[in-house]
mmCIF file of C-alpha atoms in Angstrom:
data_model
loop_
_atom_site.group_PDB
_atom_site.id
_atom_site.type_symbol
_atom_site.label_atom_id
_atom_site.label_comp_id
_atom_site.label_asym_id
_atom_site.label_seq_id
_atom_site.Cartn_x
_atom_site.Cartn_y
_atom_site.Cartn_z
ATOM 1 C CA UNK A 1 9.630 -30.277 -10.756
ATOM 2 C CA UNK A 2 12.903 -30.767 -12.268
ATOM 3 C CA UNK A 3 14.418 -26.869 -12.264
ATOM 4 C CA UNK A 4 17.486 -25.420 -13.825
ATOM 5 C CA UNK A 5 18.653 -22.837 -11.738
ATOM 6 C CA UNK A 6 20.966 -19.456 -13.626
ATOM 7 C CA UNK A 7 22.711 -17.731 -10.740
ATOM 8 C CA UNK A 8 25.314 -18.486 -7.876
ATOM 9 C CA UNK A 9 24.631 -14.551 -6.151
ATOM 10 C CA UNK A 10 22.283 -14.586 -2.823
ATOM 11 C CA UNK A 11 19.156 -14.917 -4.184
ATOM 12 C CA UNK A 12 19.969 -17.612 -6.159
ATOM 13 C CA UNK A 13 21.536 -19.494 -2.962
ATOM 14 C CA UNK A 14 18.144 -18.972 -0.712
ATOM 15 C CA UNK A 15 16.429 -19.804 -3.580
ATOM 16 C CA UNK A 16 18.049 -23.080 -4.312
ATOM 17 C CA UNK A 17 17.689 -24.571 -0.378
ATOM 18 C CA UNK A 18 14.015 -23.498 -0.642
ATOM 19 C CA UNK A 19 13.651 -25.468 -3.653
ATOM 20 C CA UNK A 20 15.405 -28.864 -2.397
ATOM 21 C CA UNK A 21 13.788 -28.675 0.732
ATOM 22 C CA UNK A 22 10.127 -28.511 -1.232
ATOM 23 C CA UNK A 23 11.606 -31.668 -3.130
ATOM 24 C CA UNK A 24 11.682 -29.949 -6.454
ATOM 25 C CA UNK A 25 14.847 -31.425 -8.798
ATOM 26 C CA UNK A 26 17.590 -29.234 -9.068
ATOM 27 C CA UNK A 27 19.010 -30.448 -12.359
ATOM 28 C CA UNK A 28 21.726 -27.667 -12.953
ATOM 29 C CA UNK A 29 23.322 -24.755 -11.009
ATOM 30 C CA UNK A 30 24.904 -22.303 -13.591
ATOM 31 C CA UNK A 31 26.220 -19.243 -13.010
ATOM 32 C CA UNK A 32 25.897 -16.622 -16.108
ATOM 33 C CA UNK A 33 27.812 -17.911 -18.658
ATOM 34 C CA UNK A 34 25.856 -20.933 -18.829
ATOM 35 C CA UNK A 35 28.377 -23.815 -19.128
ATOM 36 C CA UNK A 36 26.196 -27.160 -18.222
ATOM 37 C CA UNK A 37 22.728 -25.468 -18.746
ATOM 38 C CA UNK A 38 20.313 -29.108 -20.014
ATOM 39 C CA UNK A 39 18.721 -28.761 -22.452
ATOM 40 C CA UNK A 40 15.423 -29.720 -21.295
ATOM 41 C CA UNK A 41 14.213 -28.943 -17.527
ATOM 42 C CA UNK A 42 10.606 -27.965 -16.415
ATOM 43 C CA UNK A 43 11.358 -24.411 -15.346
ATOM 44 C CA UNK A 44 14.421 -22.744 -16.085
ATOM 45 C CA UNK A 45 14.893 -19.592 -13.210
ATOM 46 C CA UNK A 46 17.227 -16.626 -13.748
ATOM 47 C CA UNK A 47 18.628 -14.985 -10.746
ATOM 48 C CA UNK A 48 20.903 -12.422 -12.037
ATOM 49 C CA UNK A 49 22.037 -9.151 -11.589
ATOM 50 C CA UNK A 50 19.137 -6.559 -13.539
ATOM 51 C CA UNK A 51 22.212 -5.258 -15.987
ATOM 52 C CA UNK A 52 23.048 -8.445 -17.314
ATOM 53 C CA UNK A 53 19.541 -10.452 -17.470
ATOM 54 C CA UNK A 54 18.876 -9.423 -21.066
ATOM 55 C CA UNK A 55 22.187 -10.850 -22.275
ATOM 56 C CA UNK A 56 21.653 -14.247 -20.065
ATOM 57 C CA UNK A 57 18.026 -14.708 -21.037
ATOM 58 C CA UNK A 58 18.914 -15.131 -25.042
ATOM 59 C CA UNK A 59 21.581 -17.063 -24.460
ATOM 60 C CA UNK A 60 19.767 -19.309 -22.100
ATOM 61 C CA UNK A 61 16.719 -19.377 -24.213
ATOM 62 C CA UNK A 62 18.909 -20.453 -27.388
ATOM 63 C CA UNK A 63 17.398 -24.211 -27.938
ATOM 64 C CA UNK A 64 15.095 -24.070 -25.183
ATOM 65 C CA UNK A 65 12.759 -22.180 -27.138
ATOM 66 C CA UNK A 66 9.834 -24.134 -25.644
ATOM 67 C CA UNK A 67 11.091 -24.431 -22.190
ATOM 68 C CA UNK A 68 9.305 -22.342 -19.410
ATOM 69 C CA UNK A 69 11.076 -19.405 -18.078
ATOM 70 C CA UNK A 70 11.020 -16.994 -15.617
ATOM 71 C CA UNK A 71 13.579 -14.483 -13.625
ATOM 72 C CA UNK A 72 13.156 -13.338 -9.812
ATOM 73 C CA UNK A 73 14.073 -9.772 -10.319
ATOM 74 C CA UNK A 74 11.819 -6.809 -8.536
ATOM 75 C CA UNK A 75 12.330 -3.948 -10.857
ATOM 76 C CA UNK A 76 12.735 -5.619 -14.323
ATOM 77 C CA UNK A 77 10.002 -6.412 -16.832
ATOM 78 C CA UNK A 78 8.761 -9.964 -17.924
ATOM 79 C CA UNK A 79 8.360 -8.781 -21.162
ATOM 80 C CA UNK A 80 12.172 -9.145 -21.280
ATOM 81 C CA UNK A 81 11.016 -12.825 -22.534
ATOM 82 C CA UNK A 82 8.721 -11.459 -24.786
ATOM 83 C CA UNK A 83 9.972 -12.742 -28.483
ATOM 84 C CA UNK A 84 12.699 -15.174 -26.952
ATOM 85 C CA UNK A 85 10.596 -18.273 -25.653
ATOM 86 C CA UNK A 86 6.701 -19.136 -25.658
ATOM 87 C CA UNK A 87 6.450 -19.413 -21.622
ATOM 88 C CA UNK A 88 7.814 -17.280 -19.553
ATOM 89 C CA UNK A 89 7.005 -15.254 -16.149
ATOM 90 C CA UNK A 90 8.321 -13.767 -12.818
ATOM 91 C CA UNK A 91 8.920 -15.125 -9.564
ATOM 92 C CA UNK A 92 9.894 -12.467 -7.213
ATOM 93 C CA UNK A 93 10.720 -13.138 -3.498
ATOM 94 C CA UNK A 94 10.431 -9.910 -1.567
ATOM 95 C CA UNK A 95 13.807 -10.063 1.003
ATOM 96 C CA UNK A 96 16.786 -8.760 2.019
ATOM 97 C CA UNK A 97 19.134 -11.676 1.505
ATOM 98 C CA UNK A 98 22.715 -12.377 3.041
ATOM 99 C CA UNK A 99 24.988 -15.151 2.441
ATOM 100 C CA UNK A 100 25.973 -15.844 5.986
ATOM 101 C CA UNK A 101 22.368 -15.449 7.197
ATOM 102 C CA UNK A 102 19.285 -17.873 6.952
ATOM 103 C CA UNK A 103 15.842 -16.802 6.033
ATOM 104 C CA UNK A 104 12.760 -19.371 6.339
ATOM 105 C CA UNK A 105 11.404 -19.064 2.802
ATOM 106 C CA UNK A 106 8.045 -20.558 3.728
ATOM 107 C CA UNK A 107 7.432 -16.896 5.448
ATOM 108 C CA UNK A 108 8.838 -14.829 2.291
ATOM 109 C CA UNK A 109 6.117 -12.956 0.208
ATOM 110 C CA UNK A 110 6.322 -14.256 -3.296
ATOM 111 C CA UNK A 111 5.203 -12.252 -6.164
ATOM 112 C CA UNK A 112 4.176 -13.432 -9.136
ATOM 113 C CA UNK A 113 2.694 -13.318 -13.269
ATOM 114 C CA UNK A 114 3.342 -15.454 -16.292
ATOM 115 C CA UNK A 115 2.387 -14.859 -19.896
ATOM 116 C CA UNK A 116 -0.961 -17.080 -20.408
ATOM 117 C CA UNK A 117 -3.038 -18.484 -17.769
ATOM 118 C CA UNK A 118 -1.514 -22.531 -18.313
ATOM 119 C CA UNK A 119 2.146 -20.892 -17.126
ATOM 120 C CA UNK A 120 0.385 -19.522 -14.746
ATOM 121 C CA UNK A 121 -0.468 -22.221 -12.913
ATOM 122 C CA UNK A 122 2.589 -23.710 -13.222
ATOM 123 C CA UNK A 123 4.349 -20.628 -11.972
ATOM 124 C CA UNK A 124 1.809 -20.848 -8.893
ATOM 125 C CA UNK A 125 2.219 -24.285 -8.419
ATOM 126 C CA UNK A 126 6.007 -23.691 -7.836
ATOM 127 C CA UNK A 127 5.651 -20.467 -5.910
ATOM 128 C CA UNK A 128 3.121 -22.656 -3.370
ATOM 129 C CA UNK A 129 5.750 -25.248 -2.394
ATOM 130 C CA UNK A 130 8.303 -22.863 -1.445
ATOM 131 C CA UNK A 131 6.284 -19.951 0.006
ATOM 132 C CA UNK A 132 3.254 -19.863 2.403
ATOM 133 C CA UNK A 133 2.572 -16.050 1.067
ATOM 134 C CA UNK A 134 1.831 -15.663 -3.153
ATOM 135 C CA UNK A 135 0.863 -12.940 -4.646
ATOM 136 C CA UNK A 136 -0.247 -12.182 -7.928
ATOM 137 C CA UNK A 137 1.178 -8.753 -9.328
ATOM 138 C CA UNK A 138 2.211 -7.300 -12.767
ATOM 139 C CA UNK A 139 5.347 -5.960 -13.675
ATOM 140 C CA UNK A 140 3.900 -2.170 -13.723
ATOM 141 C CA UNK A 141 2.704 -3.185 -10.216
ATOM 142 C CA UNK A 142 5.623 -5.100 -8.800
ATOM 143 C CA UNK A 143 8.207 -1.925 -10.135
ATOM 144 C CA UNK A 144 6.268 0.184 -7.433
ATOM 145 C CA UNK A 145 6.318 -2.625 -4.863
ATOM 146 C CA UNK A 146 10.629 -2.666 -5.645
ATOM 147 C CA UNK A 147 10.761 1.067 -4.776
ATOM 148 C CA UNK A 148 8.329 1.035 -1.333
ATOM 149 C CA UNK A 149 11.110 -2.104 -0.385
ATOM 150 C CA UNK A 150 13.820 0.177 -1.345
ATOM 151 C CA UNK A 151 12.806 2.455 1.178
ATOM 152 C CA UNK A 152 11.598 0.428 3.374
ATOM 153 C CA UNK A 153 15.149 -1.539 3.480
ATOM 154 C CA UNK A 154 17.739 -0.446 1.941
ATOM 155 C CA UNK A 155 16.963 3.376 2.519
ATOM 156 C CA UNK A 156 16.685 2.302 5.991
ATOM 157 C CA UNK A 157 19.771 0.441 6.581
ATOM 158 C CA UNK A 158 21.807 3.536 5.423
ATOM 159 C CA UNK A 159 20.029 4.791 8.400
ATOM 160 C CA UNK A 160 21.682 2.682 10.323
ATOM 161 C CA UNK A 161 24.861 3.049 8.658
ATOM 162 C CA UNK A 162 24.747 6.825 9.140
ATOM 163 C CA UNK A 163 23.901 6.588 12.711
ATOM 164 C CA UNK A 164 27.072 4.195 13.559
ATOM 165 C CA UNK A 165 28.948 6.835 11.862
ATOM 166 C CA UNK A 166 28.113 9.564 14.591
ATOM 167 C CA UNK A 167 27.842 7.041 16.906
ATOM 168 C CA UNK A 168 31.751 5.990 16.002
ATOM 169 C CA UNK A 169 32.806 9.712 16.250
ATOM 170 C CA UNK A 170 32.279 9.538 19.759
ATOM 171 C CA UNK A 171 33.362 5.758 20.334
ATOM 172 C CA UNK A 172 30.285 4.706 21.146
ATOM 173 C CA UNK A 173 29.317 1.462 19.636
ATOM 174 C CA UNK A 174 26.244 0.942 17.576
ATOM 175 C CA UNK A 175 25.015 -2.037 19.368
ATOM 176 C CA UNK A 176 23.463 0.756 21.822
ATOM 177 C CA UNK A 177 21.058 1.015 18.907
ATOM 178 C CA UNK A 178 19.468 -2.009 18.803
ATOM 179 C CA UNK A 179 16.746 -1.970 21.293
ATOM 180 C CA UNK A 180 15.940 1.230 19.773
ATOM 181 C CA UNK A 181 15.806 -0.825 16.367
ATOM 182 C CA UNK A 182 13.668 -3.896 17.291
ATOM 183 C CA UNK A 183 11.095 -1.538 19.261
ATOM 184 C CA UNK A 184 10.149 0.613 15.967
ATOM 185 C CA UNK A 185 10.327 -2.417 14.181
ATOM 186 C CA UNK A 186 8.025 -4.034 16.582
ATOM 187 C CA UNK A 187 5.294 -1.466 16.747
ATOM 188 C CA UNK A 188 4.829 -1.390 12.697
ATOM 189 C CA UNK A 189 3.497 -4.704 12.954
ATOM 190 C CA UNK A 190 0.679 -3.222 14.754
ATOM 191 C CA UNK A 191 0.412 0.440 14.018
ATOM 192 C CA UNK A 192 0.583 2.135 10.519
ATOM 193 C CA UNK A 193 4.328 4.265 9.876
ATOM 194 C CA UNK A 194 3.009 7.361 10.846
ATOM 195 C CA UNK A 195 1.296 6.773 13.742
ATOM 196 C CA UNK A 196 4.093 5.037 15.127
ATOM 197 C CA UNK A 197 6.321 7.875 14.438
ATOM 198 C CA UNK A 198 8.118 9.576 17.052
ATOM 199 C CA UNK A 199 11.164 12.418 17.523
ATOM 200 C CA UNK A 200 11.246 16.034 17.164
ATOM 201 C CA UNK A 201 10.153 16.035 13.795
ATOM 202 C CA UNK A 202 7.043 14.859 14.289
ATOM 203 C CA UNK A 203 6.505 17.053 17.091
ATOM 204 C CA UNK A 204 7.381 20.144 15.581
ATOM 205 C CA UNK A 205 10.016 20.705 17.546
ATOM 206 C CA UNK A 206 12.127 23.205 15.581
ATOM 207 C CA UNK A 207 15.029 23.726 18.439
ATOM 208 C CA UNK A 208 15.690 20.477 18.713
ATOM 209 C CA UNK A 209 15.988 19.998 15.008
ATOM 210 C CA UNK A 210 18.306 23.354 14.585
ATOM 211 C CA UNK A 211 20.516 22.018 17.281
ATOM 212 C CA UNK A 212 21.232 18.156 16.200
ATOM 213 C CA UNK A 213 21.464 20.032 12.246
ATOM 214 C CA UNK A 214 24.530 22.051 13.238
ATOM 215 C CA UNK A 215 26.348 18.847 14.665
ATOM 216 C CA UNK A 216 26.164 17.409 11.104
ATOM 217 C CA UNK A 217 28.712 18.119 7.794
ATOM 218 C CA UNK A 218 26.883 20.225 5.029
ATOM 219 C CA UNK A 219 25.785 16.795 3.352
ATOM 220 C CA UNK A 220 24.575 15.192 6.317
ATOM 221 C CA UNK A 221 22.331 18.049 7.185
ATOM 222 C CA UNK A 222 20.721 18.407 4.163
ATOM 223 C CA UNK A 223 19.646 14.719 4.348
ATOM 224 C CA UNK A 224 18.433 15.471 8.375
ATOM 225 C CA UNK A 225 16.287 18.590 7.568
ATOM 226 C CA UNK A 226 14.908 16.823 3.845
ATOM 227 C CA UNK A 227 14.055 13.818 6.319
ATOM 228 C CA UNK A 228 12.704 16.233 8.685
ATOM 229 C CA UNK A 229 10.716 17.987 6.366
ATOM 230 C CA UNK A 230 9.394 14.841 4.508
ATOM 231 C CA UNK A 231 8.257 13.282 8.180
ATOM 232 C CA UNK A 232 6.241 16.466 9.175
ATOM 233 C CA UNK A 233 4.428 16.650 5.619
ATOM 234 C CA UNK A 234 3.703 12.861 5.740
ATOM 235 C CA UNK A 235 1.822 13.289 9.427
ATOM 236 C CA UNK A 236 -0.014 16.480 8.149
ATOM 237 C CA UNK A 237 -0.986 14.404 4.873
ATOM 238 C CA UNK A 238 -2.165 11.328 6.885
ATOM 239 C CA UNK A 239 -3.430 13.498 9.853
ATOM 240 C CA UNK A 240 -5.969 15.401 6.780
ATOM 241 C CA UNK A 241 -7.099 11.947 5.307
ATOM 242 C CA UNK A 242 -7.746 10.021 8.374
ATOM 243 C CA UNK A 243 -9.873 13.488 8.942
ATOM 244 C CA UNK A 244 -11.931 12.890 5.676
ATOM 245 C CA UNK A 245 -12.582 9.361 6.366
ATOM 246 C CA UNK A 246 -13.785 9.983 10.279
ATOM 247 C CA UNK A 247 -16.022 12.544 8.368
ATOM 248 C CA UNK A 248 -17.412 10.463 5.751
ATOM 249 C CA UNK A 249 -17.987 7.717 8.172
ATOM 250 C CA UNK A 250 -20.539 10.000 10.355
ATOM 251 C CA UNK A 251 -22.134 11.111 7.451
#
């Protein structure tokens, strides 16, 4: 396919190698303000930041009117097209993406919809060269999908980030951490969240809890007892409906 691709941020960069390395045609690399955008390309993509994709897609649609379209945001709607162009649709790669760090795209989970069942296929078609993993999902869908990956990622990092900074109050360095890290991450490939869950919170263990509580600032604590809190309702909640299905299995 030949593609015109809006967007210079990280997305947009993993995106691109993904797309030369299928073979597709990269006819254009614009960033926002769309200097060199042709205009005629088989799919146009728009991987911009959510505040200003509104503004770039009717500027980008302006003569293209025609032209397939489709963005690779999480949380934004494709109806954003709606009224703008005839084709349009969503190609959403599910990542955490860095500039300085590579990511085989064939392994990525792609999500995907498109206004009428022809762009569909077309959408799919392009989704299939780059990804090994499509998914079909609508935007009510895919805005719930964004907020588990928010807390599955980014929630999770700032984990991390909080735990280097008690780590750093005592000089220790948060490479200590990471076989800590890679073990949790290991087991949830093989046991849901909350049986994999360990620590005194899960245990009940309301010492322990009390004690690491008062080493933290007012703000700090709050977020340790919430987290607390939140861990020991979600293994009573999953603890009661693995129950019911044991029990309707015997029945």
């Amino acid at each position: 396919m030949r593609i015109a691709l809006i967007g210079r941020g990280r997305v947009a960069t993993h995106l691109l190698k993904a797309l030369l390395q299928a073979g597709h045609e990269v006819v254009s690399v614009n960033s926002r303000t769309l200097e060199e955008l042709p205009l005629e390309a088989d799919v146009y993509i728009l991987s911009v930041k959510d505040s200003a994709l509104q503004d770039v897609i009717r500027n980008a649609v302006k003569g293209r009117e025609g032209q397939l379209f489709v963005h690779t945001a999480g949380s934004m709607s494709m109806d954003l097209f709606k009224g703008c162009c005839a084709r349009y649709g969503v190609l959403y790669p599910m990542q955490t993406f860095s500039l300085d760090r590579e990511v085989n795209f064939r392994e990525i989970p792609l999500f995907i919809e498109a206004s009428d069942a022809e762009t569909f296929q077309q959408i799919r078609a392009l989704a299939d060269s780059v990804s090994q993993h499509v998914y079909e999902l609508s935007t009510a869908d895919r805005r719930y999908l964004h907020l588990a990956a928010v807390f599955a990622c980014n929630f999770t990092n700032h984990c991390y980030a909080l735990a280097a900074d008690v780590l750093a109050q005592k000089g220790l360095p948060f490479d200590v951490m990471l076989p800590l890290i890679d073990e949790t991450a290991r087991k949830v490939h093989e046991l849901h969240p909350t049986d994999a869950q360990t620590g005194p919170a899960v245990r009940g263990d309301q010492n322990v809890m009390d004690a690491q509580s008062a080493l933290l600032d007012d703000r700090l604590a709050t977020i340790y007892m919430l987290m607390s809190e939140s861990i020991k309702d979600e293994k009573e909640r999953y603890d009661q409906l693995r129950l019911k299905e044991d029990t309707g299995h015997r029945v």
